mmCIF file of C-alpha atoms and ligand atoms in Angstrom:
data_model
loop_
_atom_site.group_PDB
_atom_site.id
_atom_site.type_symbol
_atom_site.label_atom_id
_atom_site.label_comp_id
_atom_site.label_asym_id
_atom_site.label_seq_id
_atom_site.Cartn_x
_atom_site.Cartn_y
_atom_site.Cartn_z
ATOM 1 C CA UNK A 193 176.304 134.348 133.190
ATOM 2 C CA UNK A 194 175.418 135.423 129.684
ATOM 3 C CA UNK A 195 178.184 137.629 127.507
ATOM 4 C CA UNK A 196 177.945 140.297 125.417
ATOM 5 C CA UNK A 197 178.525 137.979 122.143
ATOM 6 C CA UNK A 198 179.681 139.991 119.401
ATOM 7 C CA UNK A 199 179.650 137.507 116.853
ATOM 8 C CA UNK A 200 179.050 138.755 113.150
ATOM 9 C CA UNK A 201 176.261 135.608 113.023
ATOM 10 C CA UNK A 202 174.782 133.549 113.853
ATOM 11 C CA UNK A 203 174.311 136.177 116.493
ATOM 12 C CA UNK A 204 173.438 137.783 119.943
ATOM 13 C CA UNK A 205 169.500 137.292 120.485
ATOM 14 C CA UNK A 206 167.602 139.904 123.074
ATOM 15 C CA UNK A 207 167.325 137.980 126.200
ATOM 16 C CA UNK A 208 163.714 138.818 126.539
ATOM 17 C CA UNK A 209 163.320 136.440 123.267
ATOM 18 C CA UNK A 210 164.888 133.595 124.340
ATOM 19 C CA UNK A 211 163.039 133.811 127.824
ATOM 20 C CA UNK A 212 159.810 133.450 126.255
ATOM 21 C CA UNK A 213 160.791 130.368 123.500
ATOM 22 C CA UNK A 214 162.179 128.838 127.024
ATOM 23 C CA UNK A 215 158.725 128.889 128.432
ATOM 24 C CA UNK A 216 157.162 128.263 125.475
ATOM 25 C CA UNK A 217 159.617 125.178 124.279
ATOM 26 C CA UNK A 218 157.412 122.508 125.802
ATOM 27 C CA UNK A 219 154.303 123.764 125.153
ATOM 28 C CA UNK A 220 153.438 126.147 122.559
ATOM 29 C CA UNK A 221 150.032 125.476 121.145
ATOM 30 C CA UNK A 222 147.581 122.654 121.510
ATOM 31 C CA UNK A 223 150.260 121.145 124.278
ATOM 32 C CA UNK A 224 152.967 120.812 121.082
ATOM 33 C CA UNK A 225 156.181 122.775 121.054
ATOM 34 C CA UNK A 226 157.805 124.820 117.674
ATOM 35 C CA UNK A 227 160.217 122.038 117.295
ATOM 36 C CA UNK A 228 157.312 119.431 116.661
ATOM 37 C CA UNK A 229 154.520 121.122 115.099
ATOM 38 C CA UNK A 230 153.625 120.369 111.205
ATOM 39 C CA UNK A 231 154.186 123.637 108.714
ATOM 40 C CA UNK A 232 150.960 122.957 107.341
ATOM 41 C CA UNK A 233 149.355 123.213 110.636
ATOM 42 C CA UNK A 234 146.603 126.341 111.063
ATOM 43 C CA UNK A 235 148.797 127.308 114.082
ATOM 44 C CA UNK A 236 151.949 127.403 111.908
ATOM 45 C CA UNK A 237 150.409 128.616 109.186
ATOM 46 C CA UNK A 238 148.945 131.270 110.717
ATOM 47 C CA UNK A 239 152.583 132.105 112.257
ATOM 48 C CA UNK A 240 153.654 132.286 108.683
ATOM 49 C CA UNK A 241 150.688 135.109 108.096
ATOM 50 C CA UNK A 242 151.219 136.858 111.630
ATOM 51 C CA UNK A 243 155.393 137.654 110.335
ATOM 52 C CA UNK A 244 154.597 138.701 106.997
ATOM 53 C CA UNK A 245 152.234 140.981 108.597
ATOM 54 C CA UNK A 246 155.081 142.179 111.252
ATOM 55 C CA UNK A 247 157.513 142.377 108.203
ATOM 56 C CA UNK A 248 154.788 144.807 106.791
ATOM 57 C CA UNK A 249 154.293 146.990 109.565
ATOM 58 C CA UNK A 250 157.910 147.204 110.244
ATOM 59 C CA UNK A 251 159.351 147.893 106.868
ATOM 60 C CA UNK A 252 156.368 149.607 105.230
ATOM 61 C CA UNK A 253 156.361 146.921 102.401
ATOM 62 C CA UNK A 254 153.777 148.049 99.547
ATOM 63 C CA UNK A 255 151.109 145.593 98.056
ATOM 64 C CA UNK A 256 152.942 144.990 94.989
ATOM 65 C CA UNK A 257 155.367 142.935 97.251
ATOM 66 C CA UNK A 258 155.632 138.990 97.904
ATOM 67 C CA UNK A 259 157.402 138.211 101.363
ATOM 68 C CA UNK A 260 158.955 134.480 101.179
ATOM 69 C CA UNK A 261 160.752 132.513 103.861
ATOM 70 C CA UNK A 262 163.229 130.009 102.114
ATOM 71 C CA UNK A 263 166.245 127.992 102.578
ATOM 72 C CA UNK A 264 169.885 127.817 100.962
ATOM 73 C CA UNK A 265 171.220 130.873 103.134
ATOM 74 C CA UNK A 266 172.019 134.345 101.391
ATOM 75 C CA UNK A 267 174.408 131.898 99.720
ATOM 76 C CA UNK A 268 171.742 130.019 97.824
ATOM 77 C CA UNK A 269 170.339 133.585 96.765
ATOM 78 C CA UNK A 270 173.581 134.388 94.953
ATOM 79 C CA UNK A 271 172.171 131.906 92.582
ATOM 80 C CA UNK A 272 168.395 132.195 93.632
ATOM 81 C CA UNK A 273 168.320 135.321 92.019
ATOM 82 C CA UNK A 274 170.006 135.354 88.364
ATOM 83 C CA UNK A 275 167.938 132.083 88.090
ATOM 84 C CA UNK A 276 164.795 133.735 89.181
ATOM 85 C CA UNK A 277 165.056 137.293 87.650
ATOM 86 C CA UNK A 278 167.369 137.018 84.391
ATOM 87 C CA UNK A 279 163.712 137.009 82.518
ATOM 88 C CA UNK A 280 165.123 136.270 78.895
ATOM 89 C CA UNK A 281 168.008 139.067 79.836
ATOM 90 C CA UNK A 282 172.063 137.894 79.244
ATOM 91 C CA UNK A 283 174.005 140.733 81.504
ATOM 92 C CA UNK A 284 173.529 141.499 84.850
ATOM 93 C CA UNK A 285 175.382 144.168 86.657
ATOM 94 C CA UNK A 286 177.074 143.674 90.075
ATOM 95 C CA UNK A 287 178.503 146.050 92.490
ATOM 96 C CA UNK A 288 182.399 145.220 94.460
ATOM 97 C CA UNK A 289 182.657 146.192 97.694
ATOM 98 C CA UNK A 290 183.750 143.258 99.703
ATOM 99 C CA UNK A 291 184.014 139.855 100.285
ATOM 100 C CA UNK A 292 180.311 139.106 100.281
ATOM 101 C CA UNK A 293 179.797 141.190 96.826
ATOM 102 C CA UNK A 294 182.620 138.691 95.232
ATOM 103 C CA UNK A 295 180.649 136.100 96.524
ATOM 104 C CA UNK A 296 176.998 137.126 94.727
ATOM 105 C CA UNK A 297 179.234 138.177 91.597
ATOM 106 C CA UNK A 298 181.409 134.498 91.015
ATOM 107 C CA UNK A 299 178.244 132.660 91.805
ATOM 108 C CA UNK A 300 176.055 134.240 89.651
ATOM 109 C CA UNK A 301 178.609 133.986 86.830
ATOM 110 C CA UNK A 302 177.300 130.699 86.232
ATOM 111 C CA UNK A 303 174.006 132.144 85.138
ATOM 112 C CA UNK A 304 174.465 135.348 83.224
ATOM 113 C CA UNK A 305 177.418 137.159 81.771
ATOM 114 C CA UNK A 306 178.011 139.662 84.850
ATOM 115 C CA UNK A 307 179.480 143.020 84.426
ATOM 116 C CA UNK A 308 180.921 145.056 87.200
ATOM 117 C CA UNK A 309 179.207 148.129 87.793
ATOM 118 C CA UNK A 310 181.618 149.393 90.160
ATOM 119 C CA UNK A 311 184.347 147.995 92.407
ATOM 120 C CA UNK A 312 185.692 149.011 95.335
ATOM 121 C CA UNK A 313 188.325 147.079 95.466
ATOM 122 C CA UNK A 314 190.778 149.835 93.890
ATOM 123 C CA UNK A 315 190.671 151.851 97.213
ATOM 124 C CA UNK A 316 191.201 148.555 99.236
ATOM 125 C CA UNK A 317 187.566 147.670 99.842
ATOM 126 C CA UNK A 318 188.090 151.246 102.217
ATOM 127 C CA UNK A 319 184.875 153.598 100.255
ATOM 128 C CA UNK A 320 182.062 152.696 98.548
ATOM 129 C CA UNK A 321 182.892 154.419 95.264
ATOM 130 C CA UNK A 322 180.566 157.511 94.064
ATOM 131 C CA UNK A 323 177.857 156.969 92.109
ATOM 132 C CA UNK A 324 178.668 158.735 89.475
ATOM 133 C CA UNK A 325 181.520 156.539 88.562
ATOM 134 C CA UNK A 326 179.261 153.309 88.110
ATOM 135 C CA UNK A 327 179.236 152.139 84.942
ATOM 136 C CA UNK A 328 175.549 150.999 83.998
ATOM 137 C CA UNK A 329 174.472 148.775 81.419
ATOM 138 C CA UNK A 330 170.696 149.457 80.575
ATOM 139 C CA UNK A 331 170.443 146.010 79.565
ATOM 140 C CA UNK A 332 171.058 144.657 82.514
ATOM 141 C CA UNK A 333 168.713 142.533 83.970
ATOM 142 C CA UNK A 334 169.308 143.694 87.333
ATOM 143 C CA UNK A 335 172.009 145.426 89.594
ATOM 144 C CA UNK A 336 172.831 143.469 92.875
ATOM 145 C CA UNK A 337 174.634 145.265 95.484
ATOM 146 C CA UNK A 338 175.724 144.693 99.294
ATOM 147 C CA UNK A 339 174.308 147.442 101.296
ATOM 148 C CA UNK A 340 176.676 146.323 104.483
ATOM 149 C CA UNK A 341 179.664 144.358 103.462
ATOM 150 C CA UNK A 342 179.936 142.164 107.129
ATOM 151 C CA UNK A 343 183.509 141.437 106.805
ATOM 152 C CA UNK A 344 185.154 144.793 105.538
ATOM 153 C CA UNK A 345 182.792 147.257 107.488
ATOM 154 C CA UNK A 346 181.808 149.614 105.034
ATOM 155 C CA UNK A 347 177.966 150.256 104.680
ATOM 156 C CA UNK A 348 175.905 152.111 102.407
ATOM 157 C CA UNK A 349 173.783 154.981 104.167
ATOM 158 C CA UNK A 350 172.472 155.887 100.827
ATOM 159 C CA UNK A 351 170.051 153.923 97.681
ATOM 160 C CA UNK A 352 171.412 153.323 94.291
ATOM 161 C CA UNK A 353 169.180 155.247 92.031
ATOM 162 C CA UNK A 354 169.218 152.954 88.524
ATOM 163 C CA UNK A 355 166.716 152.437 85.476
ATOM 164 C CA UNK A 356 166.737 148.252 86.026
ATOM 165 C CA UNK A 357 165.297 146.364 88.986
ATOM 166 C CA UNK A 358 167.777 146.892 91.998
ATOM 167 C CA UNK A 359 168.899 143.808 94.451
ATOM 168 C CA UNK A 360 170.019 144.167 97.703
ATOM 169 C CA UNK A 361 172.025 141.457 99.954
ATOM 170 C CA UNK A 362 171.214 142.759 103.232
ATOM 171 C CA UNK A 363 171.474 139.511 105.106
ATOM 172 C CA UNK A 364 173.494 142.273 107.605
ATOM 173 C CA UNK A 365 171.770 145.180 107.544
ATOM 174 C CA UNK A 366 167.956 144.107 107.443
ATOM 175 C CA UNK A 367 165.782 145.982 109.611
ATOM 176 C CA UNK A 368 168.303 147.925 110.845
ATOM 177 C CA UNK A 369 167.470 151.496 109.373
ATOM 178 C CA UNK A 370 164.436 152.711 107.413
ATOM 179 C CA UNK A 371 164.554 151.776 104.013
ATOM 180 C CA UNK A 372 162.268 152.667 100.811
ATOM 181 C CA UNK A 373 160.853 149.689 99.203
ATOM 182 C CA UNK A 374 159.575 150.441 96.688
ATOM 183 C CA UNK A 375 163.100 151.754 95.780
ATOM 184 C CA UNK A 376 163.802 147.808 95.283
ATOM 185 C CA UNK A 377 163.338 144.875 92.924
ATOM 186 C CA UNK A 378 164.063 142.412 95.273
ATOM 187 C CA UNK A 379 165.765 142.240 99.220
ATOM 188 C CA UNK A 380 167.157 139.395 100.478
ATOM 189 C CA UNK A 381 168.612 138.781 103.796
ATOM 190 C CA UNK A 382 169.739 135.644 105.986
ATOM 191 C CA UNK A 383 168.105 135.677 109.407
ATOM 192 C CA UNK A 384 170.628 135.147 111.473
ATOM 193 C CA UNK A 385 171.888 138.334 111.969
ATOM 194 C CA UNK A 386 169.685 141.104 112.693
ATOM 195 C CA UNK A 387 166.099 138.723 113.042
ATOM 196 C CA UNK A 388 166.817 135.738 114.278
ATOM 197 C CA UNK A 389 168.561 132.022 114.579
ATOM 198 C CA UNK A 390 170.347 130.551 111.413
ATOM 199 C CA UNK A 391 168.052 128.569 109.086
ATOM 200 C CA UNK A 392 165.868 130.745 106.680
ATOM 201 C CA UNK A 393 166.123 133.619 104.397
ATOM 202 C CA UNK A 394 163.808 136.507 103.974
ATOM 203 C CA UNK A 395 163.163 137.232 100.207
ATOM 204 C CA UNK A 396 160.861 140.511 99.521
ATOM 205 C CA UNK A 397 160.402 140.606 95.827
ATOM 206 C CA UNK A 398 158.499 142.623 93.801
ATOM 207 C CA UNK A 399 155.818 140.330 92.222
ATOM 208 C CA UNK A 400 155.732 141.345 88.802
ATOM 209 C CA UNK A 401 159.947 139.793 88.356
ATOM 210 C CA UNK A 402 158.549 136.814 89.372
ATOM 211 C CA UNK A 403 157.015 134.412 86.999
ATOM 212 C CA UNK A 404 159.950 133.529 84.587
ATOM 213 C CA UNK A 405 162.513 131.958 86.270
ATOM 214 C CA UNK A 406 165.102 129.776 84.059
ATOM 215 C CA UNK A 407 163.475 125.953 83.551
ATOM 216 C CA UNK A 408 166.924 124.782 85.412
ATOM 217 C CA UNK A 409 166.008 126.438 88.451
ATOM 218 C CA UNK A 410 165.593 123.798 91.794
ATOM 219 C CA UNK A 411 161.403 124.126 92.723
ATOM 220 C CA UNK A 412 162.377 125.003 96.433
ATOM 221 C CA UNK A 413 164.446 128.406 94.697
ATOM 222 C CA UNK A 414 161.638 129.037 92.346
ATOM 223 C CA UNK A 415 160.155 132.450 93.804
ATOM 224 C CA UNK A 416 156.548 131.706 91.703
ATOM 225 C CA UNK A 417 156.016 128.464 92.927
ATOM 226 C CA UNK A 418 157.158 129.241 96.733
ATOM 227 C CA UNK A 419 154.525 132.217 97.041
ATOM 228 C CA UNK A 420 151.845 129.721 95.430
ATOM 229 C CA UNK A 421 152.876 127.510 98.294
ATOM 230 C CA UNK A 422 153.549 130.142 101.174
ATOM 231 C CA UNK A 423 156.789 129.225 101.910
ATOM 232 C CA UNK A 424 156.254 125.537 102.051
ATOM 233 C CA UNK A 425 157.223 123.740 98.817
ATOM 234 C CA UNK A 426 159.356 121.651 101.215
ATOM 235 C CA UNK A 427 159.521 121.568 105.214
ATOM 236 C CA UNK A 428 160.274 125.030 106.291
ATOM 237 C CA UNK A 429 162.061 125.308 109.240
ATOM 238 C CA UNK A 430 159.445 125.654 111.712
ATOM 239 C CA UNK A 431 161.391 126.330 114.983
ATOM 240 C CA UNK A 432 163.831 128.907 113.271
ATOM 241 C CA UNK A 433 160.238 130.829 111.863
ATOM 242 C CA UNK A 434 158.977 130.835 115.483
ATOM 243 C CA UNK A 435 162.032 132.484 116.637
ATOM 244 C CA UNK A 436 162.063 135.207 113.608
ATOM 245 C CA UNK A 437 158.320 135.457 115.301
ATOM 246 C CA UNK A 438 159.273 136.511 118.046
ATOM 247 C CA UNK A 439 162.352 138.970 116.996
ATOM 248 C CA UNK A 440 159.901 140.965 115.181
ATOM 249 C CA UNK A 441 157.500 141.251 117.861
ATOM 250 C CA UNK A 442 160.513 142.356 119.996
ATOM 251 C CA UNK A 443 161.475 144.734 117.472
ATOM 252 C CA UNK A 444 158.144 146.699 117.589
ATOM 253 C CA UNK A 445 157.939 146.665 120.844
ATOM 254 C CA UNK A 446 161.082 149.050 120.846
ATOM 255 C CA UNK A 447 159.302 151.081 118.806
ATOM 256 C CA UNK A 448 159.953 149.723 115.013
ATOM 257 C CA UNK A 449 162.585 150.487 112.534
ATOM 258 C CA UNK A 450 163.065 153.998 112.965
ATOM 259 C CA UNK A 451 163.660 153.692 116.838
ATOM 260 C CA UNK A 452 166.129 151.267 116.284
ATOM 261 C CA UNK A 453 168.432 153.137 114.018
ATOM 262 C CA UNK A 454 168.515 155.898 116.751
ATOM 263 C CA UNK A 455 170.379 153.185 118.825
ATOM 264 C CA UNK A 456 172.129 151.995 115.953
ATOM 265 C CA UNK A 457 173.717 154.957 115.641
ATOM 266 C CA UNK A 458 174.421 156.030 118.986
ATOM 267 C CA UNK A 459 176.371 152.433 119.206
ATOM 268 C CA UNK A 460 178.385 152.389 116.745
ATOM 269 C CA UNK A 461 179.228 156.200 117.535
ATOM 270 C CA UNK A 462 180.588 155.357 120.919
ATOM 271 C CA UNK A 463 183.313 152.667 119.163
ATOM 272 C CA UNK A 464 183.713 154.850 116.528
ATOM 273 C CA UNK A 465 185.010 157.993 118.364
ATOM 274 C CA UNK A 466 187.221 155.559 120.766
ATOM 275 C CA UNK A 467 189.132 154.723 117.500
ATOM 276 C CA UNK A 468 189.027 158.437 116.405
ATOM 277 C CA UNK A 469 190.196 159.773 119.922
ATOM 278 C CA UNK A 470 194.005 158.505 119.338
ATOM 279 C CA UNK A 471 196.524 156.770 116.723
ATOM 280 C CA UNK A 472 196.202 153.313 119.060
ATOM 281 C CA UNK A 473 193.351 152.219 117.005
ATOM 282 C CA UNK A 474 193.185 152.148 113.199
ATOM 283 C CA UNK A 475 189.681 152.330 111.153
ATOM 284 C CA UNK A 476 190.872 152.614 107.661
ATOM 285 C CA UNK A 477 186.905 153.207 106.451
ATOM 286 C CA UNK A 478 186.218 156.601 104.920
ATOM 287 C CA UNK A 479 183.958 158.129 107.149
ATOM 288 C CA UNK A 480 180.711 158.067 104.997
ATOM 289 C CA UNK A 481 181.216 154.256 103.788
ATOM 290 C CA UNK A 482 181.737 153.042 108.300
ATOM 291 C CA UNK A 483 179.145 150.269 108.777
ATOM 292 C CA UNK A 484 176.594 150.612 111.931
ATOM 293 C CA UNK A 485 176.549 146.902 111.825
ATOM 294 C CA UNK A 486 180.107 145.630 112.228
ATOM 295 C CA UNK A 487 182.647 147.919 113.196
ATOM 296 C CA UNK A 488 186.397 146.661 112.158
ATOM 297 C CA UNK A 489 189.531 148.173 113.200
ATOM 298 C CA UNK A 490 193.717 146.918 113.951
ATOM 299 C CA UNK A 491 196.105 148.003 116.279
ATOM 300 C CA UNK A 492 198.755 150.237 115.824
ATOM 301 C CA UNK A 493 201.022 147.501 117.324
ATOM 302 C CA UNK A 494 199.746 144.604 115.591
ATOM 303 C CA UNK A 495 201.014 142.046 118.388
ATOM 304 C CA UNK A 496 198.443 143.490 120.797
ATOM 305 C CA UNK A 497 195.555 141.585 118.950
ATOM 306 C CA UNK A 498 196.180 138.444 120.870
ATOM 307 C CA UNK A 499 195.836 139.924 123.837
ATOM 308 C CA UNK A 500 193.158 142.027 123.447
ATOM 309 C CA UNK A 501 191.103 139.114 122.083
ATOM 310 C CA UNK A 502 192.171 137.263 125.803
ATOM 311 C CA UNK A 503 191.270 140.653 127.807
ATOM 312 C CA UNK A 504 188.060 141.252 126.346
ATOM 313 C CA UNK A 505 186.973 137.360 126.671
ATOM 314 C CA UNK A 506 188.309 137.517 130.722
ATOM 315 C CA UNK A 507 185.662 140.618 130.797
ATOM 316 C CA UNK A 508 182.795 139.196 129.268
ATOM 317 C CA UNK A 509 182.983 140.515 125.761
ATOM 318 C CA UNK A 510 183.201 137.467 123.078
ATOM 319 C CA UNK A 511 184.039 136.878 119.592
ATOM 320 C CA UNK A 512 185.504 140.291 118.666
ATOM 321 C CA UNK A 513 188.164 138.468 116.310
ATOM 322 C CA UNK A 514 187.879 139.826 112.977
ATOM 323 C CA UNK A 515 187.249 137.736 109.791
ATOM 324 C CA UNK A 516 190.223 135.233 109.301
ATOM 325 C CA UNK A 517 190.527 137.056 105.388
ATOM 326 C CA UNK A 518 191.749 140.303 107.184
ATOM 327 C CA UNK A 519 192.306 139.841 111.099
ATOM 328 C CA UNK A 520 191.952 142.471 113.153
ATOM 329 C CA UNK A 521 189.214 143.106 115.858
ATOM 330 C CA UNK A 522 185.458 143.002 114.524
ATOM 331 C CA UNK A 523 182.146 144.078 116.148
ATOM 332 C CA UNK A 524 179.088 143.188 115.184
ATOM 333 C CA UNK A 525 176.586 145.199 117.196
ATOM 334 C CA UNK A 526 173.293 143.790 115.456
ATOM 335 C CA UNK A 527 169.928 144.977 116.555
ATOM 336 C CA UNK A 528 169.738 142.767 119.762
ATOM 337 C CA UNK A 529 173.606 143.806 120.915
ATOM 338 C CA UNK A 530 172.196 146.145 123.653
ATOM 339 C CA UNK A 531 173.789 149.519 124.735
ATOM 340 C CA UNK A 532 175.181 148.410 127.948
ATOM 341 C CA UNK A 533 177.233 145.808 125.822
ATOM 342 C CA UNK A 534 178.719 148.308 123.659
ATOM 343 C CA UNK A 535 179.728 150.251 126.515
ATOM 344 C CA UNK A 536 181.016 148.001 127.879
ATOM 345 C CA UNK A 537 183.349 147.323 124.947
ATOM 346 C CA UNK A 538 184.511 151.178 124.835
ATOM 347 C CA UNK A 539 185.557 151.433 128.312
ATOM 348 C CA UNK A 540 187.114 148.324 127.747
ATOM 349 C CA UNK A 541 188.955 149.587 125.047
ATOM 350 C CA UNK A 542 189.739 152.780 126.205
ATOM 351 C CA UNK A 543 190.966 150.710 129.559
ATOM 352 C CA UNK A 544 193.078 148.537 127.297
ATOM 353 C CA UNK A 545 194.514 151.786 125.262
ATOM 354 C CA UNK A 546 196.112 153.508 128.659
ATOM 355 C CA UNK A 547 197.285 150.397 129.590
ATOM 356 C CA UNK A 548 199.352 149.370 126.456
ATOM 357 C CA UNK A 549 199.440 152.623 124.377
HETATM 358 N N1 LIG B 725 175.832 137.973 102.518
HETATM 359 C C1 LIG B 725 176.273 138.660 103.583
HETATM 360 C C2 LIG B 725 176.325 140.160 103.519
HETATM 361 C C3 LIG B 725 176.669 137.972 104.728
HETATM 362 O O1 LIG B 725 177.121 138.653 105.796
HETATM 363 C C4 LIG B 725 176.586 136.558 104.765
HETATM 364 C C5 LIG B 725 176.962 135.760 105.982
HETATM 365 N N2 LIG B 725 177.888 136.276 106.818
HETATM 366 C C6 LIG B 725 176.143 135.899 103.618
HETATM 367 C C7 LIG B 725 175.761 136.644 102.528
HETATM 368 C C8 LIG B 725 176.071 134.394 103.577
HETATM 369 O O2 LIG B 725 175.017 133.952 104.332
HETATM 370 P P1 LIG B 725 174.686 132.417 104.523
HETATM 371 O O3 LIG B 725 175.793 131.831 105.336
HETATM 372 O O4 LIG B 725 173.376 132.452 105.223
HETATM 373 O O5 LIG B 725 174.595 131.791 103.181
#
């Protein structure tokens, strides 16, 4: 029997999906399956058109736009992008609020002379802090920010408003709530989470930042010649595209971006007011900065993690331990973690609460 897997990625796929790249795995097109048909093929290539398109349609992504499919993870865009959009520039600004944000800022210190806009990490990586405390540098060449920090569980529900081209990681938020655009320079996410298996990351860049990149960046991270080539410098990962395929098709089908954040919300609300409803659960997240994505929280009695963690698993509910750099109980309730599975885990928890509280 399947769980309710609530890993933080790679993670939970809608059943539905994997159903139909079962009965598609031997034969796909022309008698070939995903896993063995050439990226230059029509049929791939034409794959390659057909989820740019869905990307399109489901994010509302203006002309001005290139959509590229690339390797390295969101960890090869933390140096992807200085390399790619310093332009002649020296500072770029970066924005603290987790784990993930540390990890953009250290690697792209090896490119650019990074300042920190603003850091969280004053308030214990617990609120995203205020705008109006940010300290911008016009010169910068960009400012790169997390918009859902996966490990810490804070989120932002709002856009940075700045003067230089603005960079979002949101390899865990993607698709997950309606987002402007145009807003952005460039958007970068790993698929793994919210649309699809490991082994590709989305880049949506505005195309006029493109063009420039420094003459030591690696041709398969060079964003110019990657649209010239559509993705396919180098062997793209065909079967891992196929899937992303059909996790956008999926996600139209439940009506598209806008849809989904309803559900979003109404998931994370029902773990969110569990923790709320007594001191047995901590969330130490201010209220505006929770994520939707991956909910975090500890126990009042620390020693009841362990068997929690054992509980949960004996029910069906997997992978709720936290991130080993803060421990605790983590879950990620992506866009394919349905809304009997998060139920699931609050009656489970409430269960567990009036047993041990
Ligand atoms: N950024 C964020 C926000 C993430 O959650 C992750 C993965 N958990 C990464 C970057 C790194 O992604 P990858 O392993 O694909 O390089």
């Amino acid at each position: 029997m399947r769980c309710y897997n609530f890993s933080p990625g790679p993670s939970m796929l809608p059943e539905s999906v994997l159903k139909k790249a079962e009965r598609e795995l031997l034969e796909w097109k022309n008698g070939a399956s995903a896993l063995e048909v050439s990226h230059r093929s029509p049929e791939f290539q034409e794959l390659i058109e057909k989820s740019k398109q869905a990307l399109i349609r489901l994010m509302a992504i203006p002309d001005n736009y290139e959509i590229l499919f690339l390797q390295g993870g969101a960890t090869g865009q933390f140096a992807a992008v200085p390399m790619n959009l310093l332009r002649g520039g020296q500072t770029v600004d970066y924005v603290n609020t987790g784990l993930w944000s540390q990890k953009a800022i250290a690697e792209a210190g090896a490119y650019a002379e990074v300042r920190i806009a603003a850091s969280a990490e004053e308030n214990g990586f617990t609120s995203i802090p205020k705008m109006n405390t940010w300290k911008l540098n016009e010169k910068a060449a960009y400012l790169h920010y997390t918009p859902n920090e996966t490990v810490h569980g804070l989120e932002f529900y709002w856009t940075p408003e700045v003067e230089v081209p603005l960079v979002a990681d949101m390899s865990s938020n993607i698709l997950s709530r309606p987002i402007d655009v145009s807003q952005f320079g460039l958007i970068y996410a790993g698929a793994q989470k919210n649309m699809g298996p490991a082994g590709l990351t989305v880049v949506i860049v505005r195309k006029d930042l493109m063009g420039n990149a420094l003459p030591i960046t690696p041709s398969v991270f060079d964003y110019s010649l990657q649209a010239k080539a559509n993705s396919c410098y180098n062997t793209l990962p065909t079967f891992t595209l196929y899937m992303i395929h059909l996790m956008l098709e999926w996600l139209e089908a439940e009506g598209g971006v806008a849809a989904i954040m309803e559900r979003n919300e109404a998931k994370a609300k029902l773990l969110y007011d569990v923790i709320d409803s007594s001191d047995f659960y901590l969330n130490k997240i201010a209220y505006e900065s929770r994520s939707l994505m991956n909910v975090v929280f500890d126990f009042a009695k620390p020693e009841l993690l362990e068997v929690f963690l054992r509980n949960a698993e004996a029910v069906g509910l997997y992978n709720l331990k936290g991130h080993r750099a803060l421990g605790g109980v983590r879950a990620s309730i992506y866009n394919a973690m349905p809304m009997s599975g998060v139920r699931t885990l609050a009656e489970f928890m409430t269960e567990f609460q009036a047993k041990y509280g």
